[in-house]
XYZ file of C-alpha atoms in Angstrom:
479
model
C -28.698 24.338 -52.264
C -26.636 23.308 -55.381
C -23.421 23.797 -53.123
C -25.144 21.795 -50.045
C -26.221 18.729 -52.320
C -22.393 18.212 -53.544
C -21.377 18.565 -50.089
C -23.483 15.608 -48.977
C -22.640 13.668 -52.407
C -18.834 13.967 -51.832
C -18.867 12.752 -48.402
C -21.129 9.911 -49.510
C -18.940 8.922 -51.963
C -16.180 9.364 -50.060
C -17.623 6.906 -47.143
C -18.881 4.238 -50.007
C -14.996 4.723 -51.056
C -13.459 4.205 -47.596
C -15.905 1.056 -46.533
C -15.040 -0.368 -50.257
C -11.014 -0.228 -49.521
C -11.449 -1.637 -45.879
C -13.221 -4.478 -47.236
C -10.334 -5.475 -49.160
C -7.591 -3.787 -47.243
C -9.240 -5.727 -43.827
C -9.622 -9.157 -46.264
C -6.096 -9.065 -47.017
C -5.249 -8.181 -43.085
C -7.604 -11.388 -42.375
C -5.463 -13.643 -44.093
C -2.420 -12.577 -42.931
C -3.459 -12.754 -39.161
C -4.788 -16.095 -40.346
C -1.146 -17.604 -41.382
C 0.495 -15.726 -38.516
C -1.545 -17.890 -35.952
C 0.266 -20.863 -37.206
C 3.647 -19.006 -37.595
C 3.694 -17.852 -33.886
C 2.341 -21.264 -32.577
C 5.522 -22.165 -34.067
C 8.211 -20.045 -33.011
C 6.398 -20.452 -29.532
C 7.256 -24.072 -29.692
C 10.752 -23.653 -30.616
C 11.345 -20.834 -28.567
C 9.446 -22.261 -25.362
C 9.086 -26.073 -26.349
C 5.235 -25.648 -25.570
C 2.556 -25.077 -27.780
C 0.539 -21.779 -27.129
C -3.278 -21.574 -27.751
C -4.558 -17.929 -29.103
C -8.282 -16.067 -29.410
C -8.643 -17.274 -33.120
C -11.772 -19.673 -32.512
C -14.157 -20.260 -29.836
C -13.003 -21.727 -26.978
C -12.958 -25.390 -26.688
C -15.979 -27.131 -24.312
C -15.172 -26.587 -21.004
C -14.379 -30.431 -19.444
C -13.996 -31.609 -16.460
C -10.802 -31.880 -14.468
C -9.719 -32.881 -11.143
C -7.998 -30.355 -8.353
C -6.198 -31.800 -5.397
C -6.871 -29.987 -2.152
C -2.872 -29.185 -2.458
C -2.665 -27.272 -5.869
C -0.622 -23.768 -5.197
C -1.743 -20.846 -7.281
C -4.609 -20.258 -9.427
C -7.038 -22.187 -11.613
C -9.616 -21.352 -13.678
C -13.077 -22.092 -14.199
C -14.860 -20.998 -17.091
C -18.645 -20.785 -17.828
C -19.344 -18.299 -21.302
C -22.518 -16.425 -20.643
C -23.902 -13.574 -22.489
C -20.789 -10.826 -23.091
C -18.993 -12.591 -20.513
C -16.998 -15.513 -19.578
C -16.921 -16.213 -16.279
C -13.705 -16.981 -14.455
C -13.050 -18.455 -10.902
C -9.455 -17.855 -9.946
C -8.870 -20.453 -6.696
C -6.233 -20.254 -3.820
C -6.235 -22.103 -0.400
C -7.838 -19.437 1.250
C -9.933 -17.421 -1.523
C -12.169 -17.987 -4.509
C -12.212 -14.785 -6.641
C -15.170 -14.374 -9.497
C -14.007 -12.395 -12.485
C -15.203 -11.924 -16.281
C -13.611 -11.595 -19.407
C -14.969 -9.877 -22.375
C -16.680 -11.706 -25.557
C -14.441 -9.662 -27.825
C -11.660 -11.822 -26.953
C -13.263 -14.552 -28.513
C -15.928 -13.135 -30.926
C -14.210 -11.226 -33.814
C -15.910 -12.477 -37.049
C -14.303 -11.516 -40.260
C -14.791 -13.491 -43.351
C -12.462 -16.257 -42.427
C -14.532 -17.287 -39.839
C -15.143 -20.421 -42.146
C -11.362 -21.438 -42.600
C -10.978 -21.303 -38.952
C -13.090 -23.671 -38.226
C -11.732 -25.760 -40.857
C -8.598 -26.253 -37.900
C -10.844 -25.999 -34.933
C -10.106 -29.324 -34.634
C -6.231 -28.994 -34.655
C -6.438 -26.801 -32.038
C -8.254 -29.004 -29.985
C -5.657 -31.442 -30.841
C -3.218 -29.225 -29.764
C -5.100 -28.054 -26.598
C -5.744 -31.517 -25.719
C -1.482 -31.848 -26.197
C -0.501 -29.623 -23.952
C -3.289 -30.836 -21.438
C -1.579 -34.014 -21.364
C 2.233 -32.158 -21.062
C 0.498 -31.142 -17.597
C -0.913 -34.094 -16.017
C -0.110 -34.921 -12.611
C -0.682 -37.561 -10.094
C -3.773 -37.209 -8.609
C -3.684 -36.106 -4.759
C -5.664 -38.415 -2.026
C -8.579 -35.642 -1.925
C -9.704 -34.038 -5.170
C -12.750 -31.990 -6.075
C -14.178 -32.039 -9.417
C -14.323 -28.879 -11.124
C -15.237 -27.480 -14.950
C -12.304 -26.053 -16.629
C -11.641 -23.994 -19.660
C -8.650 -25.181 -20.882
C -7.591 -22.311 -23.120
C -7.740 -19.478 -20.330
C -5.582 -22.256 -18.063
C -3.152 -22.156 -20.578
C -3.672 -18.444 -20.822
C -2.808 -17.933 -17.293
C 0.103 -20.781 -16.751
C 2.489 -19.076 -19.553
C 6.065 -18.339 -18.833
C 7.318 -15.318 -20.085
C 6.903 -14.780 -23.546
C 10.190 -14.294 -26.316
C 8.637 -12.220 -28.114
C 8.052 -9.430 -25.393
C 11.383 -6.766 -24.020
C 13.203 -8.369 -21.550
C 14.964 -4.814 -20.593
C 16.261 -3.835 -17.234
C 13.342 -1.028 -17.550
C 10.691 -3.530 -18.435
C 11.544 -6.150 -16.202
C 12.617 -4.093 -12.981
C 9.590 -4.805 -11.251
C 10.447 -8.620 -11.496
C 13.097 -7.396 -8.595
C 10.600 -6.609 -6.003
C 8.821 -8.534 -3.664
C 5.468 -7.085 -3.259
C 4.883 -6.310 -6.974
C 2.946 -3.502 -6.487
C 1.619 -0.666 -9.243
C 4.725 2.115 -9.989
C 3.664 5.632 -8.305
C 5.269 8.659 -9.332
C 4.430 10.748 -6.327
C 5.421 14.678 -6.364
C 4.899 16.210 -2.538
C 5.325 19.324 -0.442
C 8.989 19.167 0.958
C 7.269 19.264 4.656
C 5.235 16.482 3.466
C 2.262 18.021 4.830
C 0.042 18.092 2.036
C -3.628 18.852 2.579
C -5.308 17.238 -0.166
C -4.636 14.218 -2.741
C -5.029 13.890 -6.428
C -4.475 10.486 -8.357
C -3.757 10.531 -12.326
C -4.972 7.303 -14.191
C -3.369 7.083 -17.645
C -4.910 6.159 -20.925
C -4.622 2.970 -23.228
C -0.876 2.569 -24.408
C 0.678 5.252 -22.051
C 2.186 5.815 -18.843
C 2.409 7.866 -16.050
C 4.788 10.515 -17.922
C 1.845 11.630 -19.479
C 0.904 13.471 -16.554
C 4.784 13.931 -14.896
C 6.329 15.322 -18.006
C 3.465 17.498 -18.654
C 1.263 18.277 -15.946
C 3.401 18.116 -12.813
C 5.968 20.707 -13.632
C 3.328 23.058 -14.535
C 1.616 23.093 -11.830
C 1.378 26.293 -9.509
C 4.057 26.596 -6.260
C 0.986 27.128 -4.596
C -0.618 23.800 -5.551
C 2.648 22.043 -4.831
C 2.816 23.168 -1.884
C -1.146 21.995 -0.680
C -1.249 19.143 -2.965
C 0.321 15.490 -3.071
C 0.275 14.496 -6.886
C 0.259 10.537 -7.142
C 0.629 8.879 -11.268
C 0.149 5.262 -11.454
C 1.386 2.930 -14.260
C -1.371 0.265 -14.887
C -1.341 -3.443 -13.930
C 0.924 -3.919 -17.971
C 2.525 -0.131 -18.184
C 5.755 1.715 -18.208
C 7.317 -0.097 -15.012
C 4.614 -1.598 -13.247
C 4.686 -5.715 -12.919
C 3.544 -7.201 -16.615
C 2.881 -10.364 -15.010
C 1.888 -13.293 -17.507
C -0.671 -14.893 -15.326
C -3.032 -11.968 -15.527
C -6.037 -11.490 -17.679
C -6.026 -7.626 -16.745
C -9.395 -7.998 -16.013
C -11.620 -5.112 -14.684
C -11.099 -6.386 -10.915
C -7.715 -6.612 -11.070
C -6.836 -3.329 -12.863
C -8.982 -1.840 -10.024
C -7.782 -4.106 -7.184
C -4.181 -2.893 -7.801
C -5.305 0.551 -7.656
C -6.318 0.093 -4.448
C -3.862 -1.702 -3.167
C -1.026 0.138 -4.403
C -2.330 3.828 -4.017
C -5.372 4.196 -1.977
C -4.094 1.815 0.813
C -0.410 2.218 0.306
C -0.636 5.959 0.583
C -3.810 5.664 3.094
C -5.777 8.047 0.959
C -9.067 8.855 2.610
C -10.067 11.278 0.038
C -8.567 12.661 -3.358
C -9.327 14.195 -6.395
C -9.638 11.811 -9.455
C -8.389 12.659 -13.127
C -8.414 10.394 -15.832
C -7.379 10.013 -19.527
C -9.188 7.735 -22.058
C -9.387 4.068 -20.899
C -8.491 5.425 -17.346
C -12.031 7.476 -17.204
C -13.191 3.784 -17.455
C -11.250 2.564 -14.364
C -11.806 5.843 -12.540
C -15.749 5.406 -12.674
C -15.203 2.434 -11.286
C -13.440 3.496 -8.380
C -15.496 6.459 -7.806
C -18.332 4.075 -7.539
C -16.168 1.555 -4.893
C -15.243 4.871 -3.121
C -18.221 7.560 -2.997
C -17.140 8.972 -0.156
C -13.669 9.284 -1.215
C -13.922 10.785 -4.107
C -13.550 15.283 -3.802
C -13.659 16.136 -7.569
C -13.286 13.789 -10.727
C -12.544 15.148 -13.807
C -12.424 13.072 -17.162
C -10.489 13.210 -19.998
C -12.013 12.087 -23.595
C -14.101 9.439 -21.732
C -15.053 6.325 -23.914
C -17.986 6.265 -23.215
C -20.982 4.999 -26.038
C -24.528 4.576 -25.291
C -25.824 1.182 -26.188
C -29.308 0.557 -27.631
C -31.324 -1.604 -25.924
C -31.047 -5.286 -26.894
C -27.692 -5.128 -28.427
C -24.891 -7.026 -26.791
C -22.502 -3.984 -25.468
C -19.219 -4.917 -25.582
C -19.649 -6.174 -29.567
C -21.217 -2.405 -29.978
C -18.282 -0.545 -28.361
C -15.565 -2.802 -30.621
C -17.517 -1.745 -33.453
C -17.768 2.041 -32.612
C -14.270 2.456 -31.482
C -12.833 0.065 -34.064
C -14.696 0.776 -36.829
C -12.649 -1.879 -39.713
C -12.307 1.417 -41.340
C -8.845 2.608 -43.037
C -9.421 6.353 -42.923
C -8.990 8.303 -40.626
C -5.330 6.719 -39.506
C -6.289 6.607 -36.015
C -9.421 4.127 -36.332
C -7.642 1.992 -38.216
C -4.668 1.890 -36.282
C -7.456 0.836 -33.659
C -9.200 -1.774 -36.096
C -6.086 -3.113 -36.638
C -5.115 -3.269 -32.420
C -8.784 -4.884 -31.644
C -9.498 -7.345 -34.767
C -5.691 -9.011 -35.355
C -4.702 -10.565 -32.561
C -1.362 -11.779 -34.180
C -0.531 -8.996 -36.241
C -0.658 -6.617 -33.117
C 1.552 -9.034 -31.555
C 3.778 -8.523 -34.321
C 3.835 -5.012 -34.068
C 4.233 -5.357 -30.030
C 7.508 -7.683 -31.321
C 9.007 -4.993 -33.692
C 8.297 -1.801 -31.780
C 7.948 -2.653 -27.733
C 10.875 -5.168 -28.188
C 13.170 -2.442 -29.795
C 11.818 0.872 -27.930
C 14.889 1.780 -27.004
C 16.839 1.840 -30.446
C 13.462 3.454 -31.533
C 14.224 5.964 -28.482
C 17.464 6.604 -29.842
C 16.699 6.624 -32.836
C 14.089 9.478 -32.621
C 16.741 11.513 -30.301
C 19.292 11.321 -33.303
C 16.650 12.073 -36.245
C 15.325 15.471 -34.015
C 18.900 16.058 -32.705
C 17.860 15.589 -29.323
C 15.130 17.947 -29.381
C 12.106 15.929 -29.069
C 11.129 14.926 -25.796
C 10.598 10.834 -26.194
C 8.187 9.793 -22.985
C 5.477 9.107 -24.936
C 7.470 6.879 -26.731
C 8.297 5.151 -23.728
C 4.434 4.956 -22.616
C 3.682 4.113 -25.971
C 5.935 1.232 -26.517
C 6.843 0.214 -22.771
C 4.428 -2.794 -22.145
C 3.411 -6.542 -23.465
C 1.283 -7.414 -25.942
C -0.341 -9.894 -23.005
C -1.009 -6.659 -21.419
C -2.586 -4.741 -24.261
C -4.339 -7.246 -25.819
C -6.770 -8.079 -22.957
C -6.783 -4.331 -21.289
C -7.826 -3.341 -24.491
C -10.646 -6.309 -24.475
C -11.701 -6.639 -20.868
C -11.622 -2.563 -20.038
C -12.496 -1.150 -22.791
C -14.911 -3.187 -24.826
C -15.965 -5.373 -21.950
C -17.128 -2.312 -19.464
C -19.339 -1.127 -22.815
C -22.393 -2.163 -20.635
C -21.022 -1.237 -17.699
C -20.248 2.455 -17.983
C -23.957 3.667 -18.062
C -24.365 1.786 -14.988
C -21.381 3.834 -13.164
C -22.834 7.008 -14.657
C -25.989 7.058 -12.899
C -24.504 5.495 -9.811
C -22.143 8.865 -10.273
C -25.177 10.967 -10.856
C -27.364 9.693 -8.223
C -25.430 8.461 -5.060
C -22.144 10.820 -5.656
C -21.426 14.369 -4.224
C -18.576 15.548 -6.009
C -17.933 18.043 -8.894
C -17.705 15.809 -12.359
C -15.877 18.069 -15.338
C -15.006 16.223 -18.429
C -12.475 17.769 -21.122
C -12.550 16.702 -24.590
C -10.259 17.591 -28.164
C -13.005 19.046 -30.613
C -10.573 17.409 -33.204
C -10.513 14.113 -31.597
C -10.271 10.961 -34.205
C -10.382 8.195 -31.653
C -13.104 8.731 -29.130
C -16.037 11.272 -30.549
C -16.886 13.843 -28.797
C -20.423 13.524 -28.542
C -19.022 10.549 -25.969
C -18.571 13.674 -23.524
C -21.668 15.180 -24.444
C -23.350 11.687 -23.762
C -21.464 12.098 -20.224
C -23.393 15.407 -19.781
C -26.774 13.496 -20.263
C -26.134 10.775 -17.777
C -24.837 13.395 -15.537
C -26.503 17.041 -16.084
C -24.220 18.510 -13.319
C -21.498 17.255 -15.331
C -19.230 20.379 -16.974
C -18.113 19.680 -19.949
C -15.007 21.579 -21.842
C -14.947 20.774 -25.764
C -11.564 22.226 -26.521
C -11.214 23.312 -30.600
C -8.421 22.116 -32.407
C -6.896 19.295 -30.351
C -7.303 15.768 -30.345
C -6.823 12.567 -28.092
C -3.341 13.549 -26.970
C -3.444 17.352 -27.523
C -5.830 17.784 -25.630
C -2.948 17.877 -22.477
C 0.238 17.991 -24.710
C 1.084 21.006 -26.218
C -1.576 23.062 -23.439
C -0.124 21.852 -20.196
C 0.041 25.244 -18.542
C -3.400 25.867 -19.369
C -5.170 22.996 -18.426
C -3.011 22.602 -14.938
C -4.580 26.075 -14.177
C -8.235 24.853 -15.397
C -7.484 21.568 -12.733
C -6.143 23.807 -10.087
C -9.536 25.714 -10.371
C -11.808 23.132 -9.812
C -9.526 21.196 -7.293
C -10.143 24.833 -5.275
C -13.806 24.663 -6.141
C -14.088 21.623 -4.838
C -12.126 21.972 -1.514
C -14.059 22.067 1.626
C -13.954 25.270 3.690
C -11.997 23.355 6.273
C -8.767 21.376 5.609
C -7.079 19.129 7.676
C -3.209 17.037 6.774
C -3.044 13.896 5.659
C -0.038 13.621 7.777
């Protein structure tokens, strides 16, 4: 008893102790992302002669604006409602609804007050670049409500602050701007059966090509077509500017780029971290499709009734906490909109010298492609994949779950790190409730990344066995 009651005391102490330094270790990070706002809005007006608006207050009142009939590209229409703002991207020929997560906007810290103290510069400044804009009015117009901050959003250029390498930019030099597939086939190209890898937050597709793919069996190889997509933002997909990497057009891309460029008409699924998010989603789209889908560290958190879920999942998976290193790594990425651009200027600007730099420190012995997946995407990209995957599907996810559990045949296995920092494990086990035929793996000792790197071998066998499990007793090419 004596030794259990100083057990619980220490670790009390030692939370009062870790809430008491965030609240003036995230006070002091308030500030600075404070004074940065005005610094970048700055250097964006040197650099691009244009002022840029940012997430730090609300967004202005949506006002009216006229569209001609003969407007190219998009526009956007913006209603807030509930964890949501809704956005109407118009063409000629299609009107496309989207939404965009709260979080984006909503982040109160305790300079919530001196923020609104320049609410009304921003407007000003808002209101500026509105009139920078301006153009004659065509002969037939139709009067629409605007949000002017999310048009600005979406009619950047690209920024100076993000890599402008060949690597980063090659996708600028093709026409169809499609989603990069690393695809590893049979060399008869008659593969029976399909498996697509979706990636995690702040990665690549060399998560799964450096580790998993040479690992895998000869006799896999040989009956299985291995497809890795880089994300709408990641490794050498298009980063395009315009985008909002909403939900829709994470998934939309997906679909485009493998399931109807590769005319997949059924695979197996397997996803890491954000990518279990995306990978739901598709398995829901694509019942039919989907032959086995297996889940890696899924962040997935059960919200209480009556409590708005994307706030709740910021909270839980950025926690404004300093210890352990990894939440407050992902405080500061989901709170500080400007200081995580700064670190997207000093690291994903310079990955390469950080590349080379790492080769030359381990004398060429350390393997750098999760550098490149960490480092190899915008802050544009990150920013609002982070906000409008992550913390806006926080309501969502339950909904996919039963739609998984109920209207689904396939086999549903979910792996998790028992030593995971970033997303709990009791997120699997929460998995397992929504979806009792779920099987669920908690491997001891390894943690977000781990939990593939450093056991590829292992867990391309444990994939290999339920890819067989789940095969039909008759299988026919794809080719």
């Amino acid at each position: 008893m004596p030794t259990t009651r100083l057990k619980l005391h220490s670790m009390g102490f030692s939370r009062w102790l870790n809430r008491t330094v965030g609240f003036f270790v995230f006070f002091i990070l308030d500030i600075v992302d404070f004074l940065l706002c005005f610094t970048y809005k700055t250097l964006d007006f040197f650099f691009e002669s244009e002022w840029k608006p940012c997430y730090c207050c609300p967004p202005p009142e949506a006002k009216p604006i006229a569209a001609g009939g003969s407007r190219v590209g998009k526009m956007i229409v913006s209603e807030r409602s509930g964890e949501y703002s809704k956005v109407v991207s118009l063409t000629r020929t299609k009107i496309h609804l989207d939404e965009i997560s709260d979080t984006l906007y909503s982040r109160p810290s305790l300079l919530n007050r001196l923020t609104k103290l320049v609410k009304c510069f921003k407007k000003d400044v808002v209101k500026c670049c509105d009139e920078s804009k301006k153009r004659s009015p065509s002969t037939k117009k139709t009067l629409l409500t605007v949000n002017s901050t999310v048009v600005e959003k979406l009619q950047r250029t690209p920024r100076w602050s993000d890599c402008h390498c060949t690597f980063c930019t090659s996708w600028l030099s093709s026409s169809n701007h499609s989603l990069f597939v690393n695809v590893q086939q049979p060399k008869d190209n008659k593969a029976q059966e399909n498996v697509v890898f979706i990636h995690g937050f702040l990665s690549s597709s060399t998560f799964w090509t450096e580790t998993l793919f040479p690992n895998f069996s000869d006799s896999a190889k040989s009956n299985y077509r291995f497809l890795a997509v880089d994300l709408l933002g990641y490794g050498k997909s298009p980063k395009p500017n315009d985008s909002l990497y909403t939900l829709k057009e994470h998934l939309g891309m997906i679909e485009r780029s493998v399931i109807s460029q590769f005319r997949l008409k059924t695979f197996h699924l397997v996803a890491h971290s954000l990518g279990c998010i995306l990978a739901l989603a598709l398995t829901v789209k694509h019942p039919g499709a989907i032959k086995s889908l297996t889940l890696l560290a899924p962040p997935y958190y059960s919200v209480p009734k009556g409590v708005q879920g994307t706030q709740y999942v910021m909270r839980k998976v950025a926690p404004k906490e300093v210890w352990p290193p990894m939440a407050f790594g992902a405080s500061v990425a989901s709170w500080y909109e400007h200081i995580s651009r700064t670190v997207s200027l000093v690291l994903c600007k310079n990955h390469h010298l950080l590349e080379f730099l790492t080769r030359l420190l381990t004398r060429n012995r350390m393997r750098t492609y999760l550098i490149e997946g960490f480092l190899c995407h915008t802050h544009n990209a990150s920013w609002h994949t982070l906000h409008n995957i992550i913390f806006g599907s926080g309501s969502k996810v339950e909904a996919y779950l039963d739609h998984v559990r109920d209207n689904v045949d396939c086999e549903v296995t979910v792996f998790h790190g028992g030593r995971d920092e970033l997303i709990p494990v009791e997120c699997s086990y929460g998995v397992k409730r929504k979806v009792p035929r779920a099987r669920i793996h908690v491997v001891p000792d390894k943690d977000h990344i781990t939990i593939v790197v450093g056991r590829q071998k292992e867990f391309a066998r444990e994939l290999e066995l339920i890819w067989r499990r789940s095969t039909t007793p008759q299988l026919h090419s794809i080719n």
